Short mmCIF file of C-alpha atoms in Angstrom, two decimals:
data_model
loop_
_atom_site.label_atom_id
_atom_site.label_comp_id
_atom_site.label_asym_id
_atom_site.label_seq_id
_atom_site.Cartn_x
_atom_site.Cartn_y
_atom_site.Cartn_z
CA MET A 550 111.51 156.63 202.72
CA ALA A 551 110.49 155.52 199.24
CA ALA A 552 113.74 157.22 197.85
CA SER A 553 115.84 155.31 200.35
CA VAL A 554 114.35 152.02 199.31
CA VAL A 555 115.08 152.82 195.56
CA GLN A 556 118.67 153.80 196.43
CA ARG A 557 119.05 150.49 198.39
CA CYS A 558 117.77 148.59 195.31
CA LEU A 559 120.20 150.46 193.01
CA THR A 560 123.18 149.86 195.21
CA ALA A 561 122.35 146.15 195.40
CA ALA A 562 122.03 146.03 191.64
CA VAL A 563 125.60 147.67 191.18
CA LYS A 564 127.15 145.23 193.56
CA VAL A 565 125.70 142.26 191.65
CA LYS A 566 127.81 143.38 188.60
CA CYS A 567 130.99 142.87 190.59
CA ARG A 568 130.34 139.99 192.82
CA THR A 569 128.33 136.80 193.06
CA PRO A 570 124.73 137.30 194.53
CA ARG A 571 125.55 135.32 197.71
CA PHE A 572 127.72 138.22 198.88
CA THR A 573 125.57 141.15 197.89
CA ALA A 574 121.89 139.99 198.09
CA ARG A 575 119.94 142.27 200.36
CA ARG A 576 116.30 142.24 201.31
CA CYS A 577 114.34 144.65 199.01
CA LEU A 578 110.72 144.48 200.00
CA LEU A 579 107.77 146.78 199.05
CA SER A 580 108.49 150.43 199.62
CA ALA A 581 106.72 152.82 202.00
CA ALA A 582 105.03 154.38 199.12
CA TYR A 583 103.47 151.04 198.19
CA THR A 584 102.20 150.15 201.58
CA ASP A 585 101.14 153.90 202.37
CA PRO A 586 97.53 153.77 203.35
CA LYS A 587 96.90 157.54 202.44
CA PRO A 588 95.45 156.75 198.92
CA TRP A 589 92.99 154.31 200.62
CA GLU A 590 92.31 156.57 203.61
CA GLY A 591 91.66 159.43 201.24
CA MET A 592 88.59 157.61 199.90
CA GLU A 593 85.43 159.30 201.17
CA LYS A 594 84.25 157.43 204.36
CA ASP A 595 80.85 157.25 205.83
CA SER A 596 81.40 157.68 209.56
CA GLN A 597 79.13 155.45 211.62
CA ASN A 598 78.45 154.47 215.11
CA LEU A 599 79.35 150.76 215.15
CA ALA A 600 77.22 149.89 218.07
CA LEU A 601 74.10 151.33 216.33
CA LEU A 602 75.19 149.65 213.08
CA ALA A 603 75.64 146.28 214.70
CA ASN A 604 72.16 146.60 216.26
CA PHE A 605 70.75 147.50 212.89
CA MET A 606 72.29 144.43 211.30
CA ASP A 607 71.20 142.07 214.15
CA ARG A 608 67.56 143.36 213.88
CA THR A 609 67.65 142.89 210.28
CA TYR A 610 68.94 139.39 210.38
CA ASP A 611 66.35 138.61 212.99
CA LYS A 612 63.61 139.60 210.59
CA LYS A 613 65.16 137.16 208.02
CA LEU A 614 66.15 140.03 205.80
CA PRO A 615 69.38 140.70 203.87
CA VAL A 616 71.82 143.35 204.88
CA SER A 617 73.11 145.47 202.09
CA SER A 618 76.78 145.39 200.91
CA LEU A 619 77.05 149.05 201.90
CA THR A 620 76.12 148.34 205.48
CA ILE A 621 78.87 145.66 206.02
CA SER A 622 81.25 147.98 204.05
CA ARG A 623 80.54 150.83 206.41
CA PHE A 624 81.05 148.57 209.45
CA ILE A 625 84.54 147.48 208.27
CA ASP A 626 85.66 151.02 207.16
CA ASN A 627 84.79 152.29 210.76
CA ILE A 628 86.78 149.75 212.70
CA SER A 629 88.94 151.43 215.36
CA SER A 630 90.09 148.65 217.58
CA LYS A 631 90.98 144.89 217.76
CA GLU A 632 87.78 144.19 219.40
CA GLU A 633 85.87 145.70 216.57
CA VAL A 634 87.84 143.42 214.17
CA ASP A 635 86.42 140.42 215.98
CA GLN A 636 82.92 141.92 215.53
CA ALA A 637 83.50 142.50 211.84
CA GLU A 638 84.65 138.79 211.43
CA TYR A 639 81.34 137.86 212.91
CA TYR A 640 79.31 139.98 210.46
CA LEU A 641 81.40 139.03 207.51
CA TYR A 642 80.41 135.42 208.11
CA LYS A 643 76.71 136.41 208.64
CA PHE A 644 76.83 138.31 205.31
CA ARG A 645 78.32 135.45 203.48
CA HIS A 646 75.55 133.21 204.62
CA SER A 647 72.82 135.63 203.57
CA PRO A 648 70.95 136.16 200.28
CA ASN A 649 73.32 139.05 199.56
CA CYS A 650 76.47 136.89 199.77
CA TRP A 651 77.49 137.49 196.17
CA TYR A 652 77.61 141.21 196.56
CA LEU A 653 80.48 141.62 198.99
CA ARG A 654 82.45 144.47 197.37
CA ASP A 655 86.14 144.33 196.42
CA TRP A 656 86.79 147.39 198.35
CA THR A 657 85.23 145.77 201.42
CA VAL A 658 87.71 142.83 201.15
CA HIS A 659 90.57 145.25 200.71
CA SER A 660 89.56 147.38 203.63
CA TRP A 661 89.20 144.24 205.80
CA VAL A 662 92.72 143.16 205.18
CA ARG A 663 94.03 146.77 205.74
CA GLN A 664 92.26 146.98 209.06
CA CYS A 665 93.57 143.56 210.20
CA ILE A 666 97.15 144.70 209.46
CA LYS A 667 96.66 148.10 210.93
CA TYR A 668 95.45 146.73 214.34
CA GLY A 669 98.01 143.92 214.53
CA VAL A 670 95.52 140.98 213.88
CA ARG A 671 96.78 139.62 210.65
CA ASP A 672 95.86 136.10 211.81
CA LYS A 673 92.30 137.19 211.35
CA ALA A 674 92.93 138.20 207.76
CA LEU A 675 94.63 134.78 207.19
CA HIS A 676 91.90 132.90 208.79
CA THR A 677 89.11 134.42 206.70
CA LEU A 678 91.39 133.97 203.61
CA GLN A 679 91.97 130.28 204.30
CA ASN A 680 88.19 129.89 205.09
CA LYS A 681 87.21 132.03 202.02
CA VAL A 682 84.15 130.08 201.18
CA GLN A 683 82.80 130.71 204.61
CA TYR A 684 83.66 134.48 204.63
CA GLY A 685 83.72 135.42 200.98
CA ILE A 686 87.30 136.94 201.15
CA PHE A 687 88.86 136.87 197.70
CA PRO A 688 91.41 139.71 197.58
CA ASP A 689 92.91 141.20 194.55
CA ASP A 690 96.65 141.05 193.81
CA PHE A 691 97.52 144.30 195.34
CA THR A 692 95.84 143.28 198.62
CA PHE A 693 97.58 139.97 198.65
CA ASN A 694 100.84 141.85 198.21
CA LEU A 695 100.23 143.93 201.33
CA LEU A 696 99.60 140.90 203.42
CA ILE A 697 102.53 138.83 202.19
CA ASP A 698 104.86 141.78 202.68
CA SER A 699 103.77 142.50 206.19
CA TYR A 700 104.59 138.83 207.15
CA ILE A 701 107.93 139.06 205.42
CA LYS A 702 109.05 142.17 207.08
CA ASP A 703 108.43 140.36 210.39
CA LYS A 704 110.36 137.43 209.12
CA ASP A 705 107.22 135.26 209.64
CA PHE A 706 107.86 133.28 206.37
CA LYS A 707 105.62 130.45 207.30
CA SER A 708 102.68 132.68 207.53
CA ALA A 709 103.73 134.51 204.39
CA CYS A 710 103.77 131.03 202.67
CA ALA A 711 100.20 130.40 203.81
CA VAL A 712 99.02 133.64 202.04
CA VAL A 713 101.05 132.51 198.99
CA GLU A 714 99.34 129.19 198.96
CA GLU A 715 95.91 131.09 198.82
CA VAL A 716 97.36 133.19 195.88
CA MET A 717 98.20 129.89 194.17
CA LEU A 718 94.73 128.45 194.76
CA GLN A 719 93.09 131.53 193.47
CA GLU A 720 95.52 131.48 190.46
CA ALA A 721 96.42 135.24 191.13
CA PHE A 722 100.03 135.39 190.05
CA ASP A 723 99.34 137.94 187.37
CA LEU A 724 101.55 140.67 188.86
CA SER A 725 105.33 140.31 188.73
CA SER A 726 105.45 141.88 192.19
CA THR A 727 103.27 139.09 193.56
CA GLN A 728 105.43 136.49 191.85
CA THR A 729 108.64 138.02 193.39
CA LEU A 730 107.13 138.25 196.86
CA ALA A 731 105.87 134.71 196.63
CA LEU A 732 109.30 133.42 195.60
CA TYR A 733 110.92 135.46 198.44
CA ALA A 734 108.58 134.06 201.06
CA ILE A 735 109.13 130.50 199.88
CA GLY A 736 112.89 130.93 199.63
CA GLY A 737 112.95 132.47 203.19
CA TYR A 738 110.80 129.55 204.63
CA LEU A 739 112.86 126.81 202.95
CA ALA A 740 115.99 128.43 204.04
CA THR A 741 114.95 127.69 207.65
CA LYS A 742 115.05 124.01 206.71
CA PRO A 743 111.52 123.17 208.14
CA THR A 744 110.21 119.63 208.22
CA LEU A 745 107.44 119.90 205.48
CA SER A 746 104.20 118.08 205.72
CA MET A 747 102.77 116.52 202.53
CA ALA A 748 100.26 119.40 202.24
CA GLU A 749 103.05 122.00 202.54
CA GLU A 750 105.27 120.17 199.88
CA ARG A 751 102.27 120.08 197.55
CA ALA A 752 101.24 123.90 198.04
CA LEU A 753 104.74 125.16 197.93
CA GLY A 754 105.64 122.94 195.02
CA ALA A 755 102.64 124.13 193.00
CA ALA A 756 103.29 127.85 193.70
CA LEU A 757 106.93 127.54 192.85
CA LEU A 758 105.93 125.66 189.53
CA ILE A 759 103.26 128.13 188.60
CA VAL A 760 105.46 131.21 189.21
CA GLY A 761 108.58 129.54 187.77
CA LEU A 762 106.84 128.81 184.41
CA GLN A 763 106.35 132.50 183.88
CA GLN A 764 110.16 133.26 184.06
CA SER A 765 112.89 131.87 181.93
CA ASN A 766 115.85 133.24 183.93
CA THR A 767 117.89 131.33 186.59
CA VAL A 768 115.32 132.03 189.31
CA GLY A 769 112.46 130.77 187.07
CA ARG A 770 114.28 127.69 186.06
CA SER A 771 115.36 126.81 189.63
CA ALA A 772 111.67 127.46 190.83
CA GLN A 773 110.42 125.18 188.26
CA LEU A 774 112.95 122.45 189.28
CA LEU A 775 112.11 122.84 192.92
CA GLY A 776 108.43 122.87 192.25
CA HIS A 777 108.57 119.66 190.26
CA THR A 778 110.77 118.10 193.01
CA LEU A 779 108.39 118.83 195.85
CA ILE A 780 105.28 117.73 193.90
CA GLY A 781 107.06 114.72 192.53
CA LYS A 782 107.86 113.57 196.08
CA VAL A 783 104.07 113.65 196.88
CA GLU A 784 103.29 111.78 193.68
CA MET A 785 105.81 109.04 194.40
CA GLN A 786 104.52 108.60 198.02
CA ARG A 787 100.87 109.21 197.64
CA GLY A 788 99.95 108.77 194.01
CA ILE A 789 98.95 111.43 191.35
CA HIS A 790 95.41 111.75 192.88
CA ALA A 791 97.01 113.27 195.88
CA VAL A 792 98.63 115.87 193.80
CA PHE A 793 95.94 117.37 191.61
CA ARG A 794 92.92 117.11 193.90
CA GLY A 795 91.87 120.60 194.83
CA MET A 796 94.80 122.10 193.15
CA PRO A 797 95.40 123.99 189.76
CA LEU A 798 97.91 121.26 188.54
CA SER A 799 98.22 118.85 185.66
CA TRP A 800 96.67 115.31 186.05
CA SER A 801 99.64 114.00 184.00
CA ARG A 802 101.94 111.65 185.97
CA GLY A 803 105.65 112.10 186.02
CA TYR A 804 106.61 115.27 187.98
CA LEU A 805 110.07 114.02 188.85
CA GLY A 806 110.60 113.17 185.15
CA ARG A 807 109.62 116.83 184.31
CA ALA A 808 112.06 117.96 186.92
CA LEU A 809 114.76 116.22 185.07
CA ALA A 810 113.39 117.72 181.84
CA VAL A 811 114.05 121.14 183.25
CA MET A 812 117.58 120.10 183.95
CA GLU A 813 118.01 118.79 180.42
CA GLY A 814 116.43 122.02 179.02
CA VAL A 815 118.96 124.13 180.63
CA ALA A 816 121.77 121.86 179.72
CA ALA A 817 120.75 121.85 175.98
CA GLU A 818 120.59 125.73 175.78
CA ASP A 819 123.40 127.09 173.64
CA SER A 820 122.45 130.68 174.37
CA GLY A 821 121.02 132.34 177.51
CA ASP A 822 122.31 132.81 180.97
CA ALA A 823 119.90 130.53 182.72
CA LYS A 824 121.43 128.21 185.19
CA LEU A 825 120.00 126.07 188.15
CA SER A 826 120.92 126.95 191.81
CA LYS A 827 123.04 124.34 193.62
CA ASP A 828 120.70 124.00 196.58
CA THR A 829 117.64 123.18 194.28
CA LEU A 830 119.66 120.54 192.70
CA ASP A 831 120.78 119.23 196.06
CA ARG A 832 117.03 119.05 197.04
CA LEU A 833 116.21 116.89 194.05
CA SER A 834 119.10 114.67 194.86
CA GLU A 835 117.98 114.21 198.49
CA VAL A 836 114.51 113.48 197.31
CA LEU A 837 115.57 110.91 194.90
CA GLN A 838 117.88 109.27 197.59
CA ASP A 839 115.03 109.16 200.18
CA LEU A 840 112.57 107.75 197.79
CA SER A 841 115.26 105.19 196.64
CA SER A 842 115.94 104.02 200.17
CA THR A 843 112.29 103.81 201.05
CA SER A 844 111.70 101.71 197.73
CA ASP A 845 114.66 99.49 198.79
CA SER A 846 113.34 98.93 202.41
CA SER A 847 109.85 98.24 200.99
CA GLY A 848 111.33 95.57 198.60
CA GLU A 849 112.65 93.60 201.62
CA GLU A 850 109.24 93.14 202.87
CA SER A 851 107.36 89.88 202.24
CA GLY A 852 104.79 89.70 199.13
CA GLU A 853 101.95 89.27 201.76
CA GLU A 854 103.03 92.25 203.73
CA MET A 855 103.37 94.44 200.58
CA GLU A 856 99.89 93.31 199.45
CA GLN A 857 98.32 94.34 202.70
CA GLU A 858 100.03 97.65 202.76
CA GLY A 859 99.03 98.29 199.05
CA LYS A 860 95.24 97.75 200.11
CA GLN A 861 95.69 100.39 202.78
CA GLU A 862 97.21 102.90 200.53
CA SER A 863 94.42 105.19 199.14
CA GLY A 864 94.58 106.70 195.70
CA VAL A 865 97.52 104.62 194.36
CA ASP A 866 96.79 102.74 191.31
CA GLU A 867 98.79 100.53 188.87
CA GLU A 868 99.85 103.60 186.80
CA ASP A 869 101.26 105.14 190.07
CA GLU A 870 103.27 101.94 190.61
CA GLU A 871 104.55 102.09 187.08
CA GLU A 872 105.71 105.60 187.76
CA ARG A 873 107.41 104.39 191.00
CA ALA A 874 109.20 101.69 189.01
CA LYS A 875 111.08 104.42 186.96
CA LEU A 876 112.74 105.78 189.99
CA PRO A 877 116.20 103.93 189.38
CA ASP A 878 116.10 105.36 185.81
CA TYR A 879 115.42 108.97 187.21
CA VAL A 880 118.41 108.64 189.66
CA CYS A 881 120.72 107.54 186.94
CA LYS A 882 119.63 110.28 184.59
CA PHE A 883 119.92 112.93 187.31
CA LYS A 884 123.51 111.98 188.03
CA GLU A 885 124.26 112.24 184.23
CA LEU A 886 122.44 115.67 183.88
CA ARG A 887 124.06 117.19 186.93
CA GLY A 888 127.53 116.21 185.76
CA GLN A 889 126.77 117.82 182.42
CA LEU A 890 125.51 121.05 184.02
CA GLU A 891 128.56 121.20 186.11
CA THR A 892 130.77 120.79 183.18
CA GLN A 893 129.00 123.46 181.38
CA GLY A 894 129.23 125.84 184.31
CA LYS A 895 125.40 125.97 184.57
CA VAL A 896 125.19 125.35 188.27
CA GLU A 897 124.72 128.60 190.17
CA PRO A 898 126.54 128.45 193.62
CA SER A 899 124.29 131.02 195.10
CA SER A 900 121.26 129.85 197.12
CA PHE A 901 117.87 130.13 195.71
CA GLN A 902 116.97 132.78 198.32
CA ALA A 903 120.01 134.82 197.45
CA LEU A 904 118.89 134.67 193.83
CA VAL A 905 115.44 135.83 194.69
CA SER A 906 116.84 138.69 196.75
CA VAL A 907 118.81 139.94 193.82
CA LEU A 908 115.71 139.56 191.62
CA ALA A 909 113.69 141.62 194.04
CA ALA A 910 116.36 144.42 194.19
CA ARG A 911 116.38 144.59 190.34
CA SER A 912 112.60 144.39 189.58
CA LEU A 913 110.43 145.43 192.47
CA ALA A 914 110.83 149.21 192.06
CA ALA A 915 109.57 149.08 188.35
CA ALA A 916 106.87 146.55 189.31
CA GLU A 917 105.70 148.77 192.20
CA ARG A 918 105.29 151.88 189.95
CA ALA A 919 102.85 149.98 187.56
CA ASP A 920 100.95 148.39 190.53
CA LEU A 921 100.53 151.75 192.31
CA GLU A 922 99.23 153.37 189.12
CA ALA A 923 96.70 150.57 188.65
CA TYR A 924 95.78 150.70 192.38
CA ARG A 925 94.92 154.43 192.37
CA GLY A 926 92.83 153.92 189.35
CA ARG A 927 91.06 151.12 191.19
CA VAL A 928 90.47 153.26 194.20
CA ARG A 929 88.87 155.91 192.11
CA ALA A 930 86.67 153.50 190.37
CA TRP A 931 85.77 152.01 193.83
CA GLU A 932 84.84 155.47 195.08
CA ASP A 933 82.66 156.09 191.93
CA GLU A 934 80.90 152.78 192.47
CA LYS A 935 80.25 153.46 196.22
CA LYS A 936 78.75 156.89 195.45
CA HIS A 937 76.47 155.31 192.91
CA LEU A 938 75.27 152.73 195.50
CA VAL A 939 74.73 155.32 198.13
CA LEU A 940 72.57 157.28 195.74
CA ARG A 941 70.57 154.28 194.77
CA GLU A 942 70.24 153.46 198.51
CA LYS A 943 68.98 156.91 199.19
CA GLU A 944 66.48 156.80 196.29
CA MET A 945 65.16 153.45 197.49
CA ARG A 946 64.67 154.86 201.01
CA GLU A 947 62.83 157.67 199.60
CA ARG A 948 60.63 155.49 197.48
CA SER A 949 60.05 153.21 200.44
CA GLU A 950 59.05 156.13 202.68
CA GLN A 951 56.80 157.59 200.04
CA GLU A 952 54.95 154.19 199.74
CA ARG A 953 54.63 153.85 203.35
CA GLN A 954 52.99 157.29 203.54
CA GLU A 955 50.65 156.31 200.69
CA ARG A 956 49.73 153.28 202.50
CA LEU A 957 48.96 155.18 205.70
CA ALA A 958 46.94 157.74 203.84
CA ALA A 959 45.01 155.00 202.12
CA ARG A 960 44.31 153.33 205.51
CA ALA A 961 43.14 156.63 207.08
CA THR A 962 40.89 157.17 204.20
CA ALA A 963 39.40 153.71 204.53
CA GLN A 964 38.67 154.16 208.21
CA GLN A 965 37.01 157.47 207.67
CA ALA A 966 34.77 155.85 205.05
#
């Protein structure tokens, strides 16, 4: 299976040389080798009766005592049905609200996500991920990739983007494979032309911007442009405070201005093959037109009505109003820069999604190899750490039993005396 995926990637890459990406782009997602659970399942597991384990945890919590990280790990590792996933969610919540909450192991989080995927309840994984503070679910890059990929393969791009949002919030775009999957998910979702809420525009824009800044090719520049566009729209409508609050974004105003700066940068490059995709430029054009029409209609209102509306708007200050006043200049500059890009042949006719598909075909195979090597090493480290914890647990139990026997002996001696 892995060989067929690699062959598919190579075929797509060969076609790209002969034709434009819009005719040749094909889906090239994570290979079977990447998603194969065998390396994980090969890790030594401690078989347990979940009913007894649940009873033990309940009794421990009733006594106001903490449950160990090994106990919750054993419970999740031994899940064998959807119903047991529901139980595990409850105990993850209980563990997060216990004194041992900081000791939820990375392998436990990984196991939880794998079990949710395995038993067809990814919504549970996504729910705990979106409520990470309540459940303590902070996955690593590889685990994020598995969850995003599982949604993409089912063409559930909206849920895939929800996972990408969590990756963005945790600033976990270190792996090139994660960046590619994120771009693919966002491109697939935007291709369906959804009506985006302000929260979605902000989240998708931030993810596109952060990933785009790490690449200098056509995909990266187009992602930067689209990211600045979506965030700039939020800034113009709600003010800069609505942009950066709770997000890893700059507090500096002028996101639409920075979108134009991306266009200007591409136009000024004498060397390099970087272009901007037509659909991302169209998106910026639409946003500028919509904002301009909204501004014009607002200008027709009376001064008293405008003042009342201004009082109702939260988070919009004088500097935000100054930024809004630059909109006519932004529109003029956009038209000028777009004409310049078209003259230079730096407008890519292929869609953003097609470009990302080609990028995936070219780069995912190499990225997978590095990820898999690192993952296998991580699994070995997890196994060593788990063995160490099991040994410590055994020693503590033996010490506890020894102390109990000594107390019993002392009590017996005292009674005889």
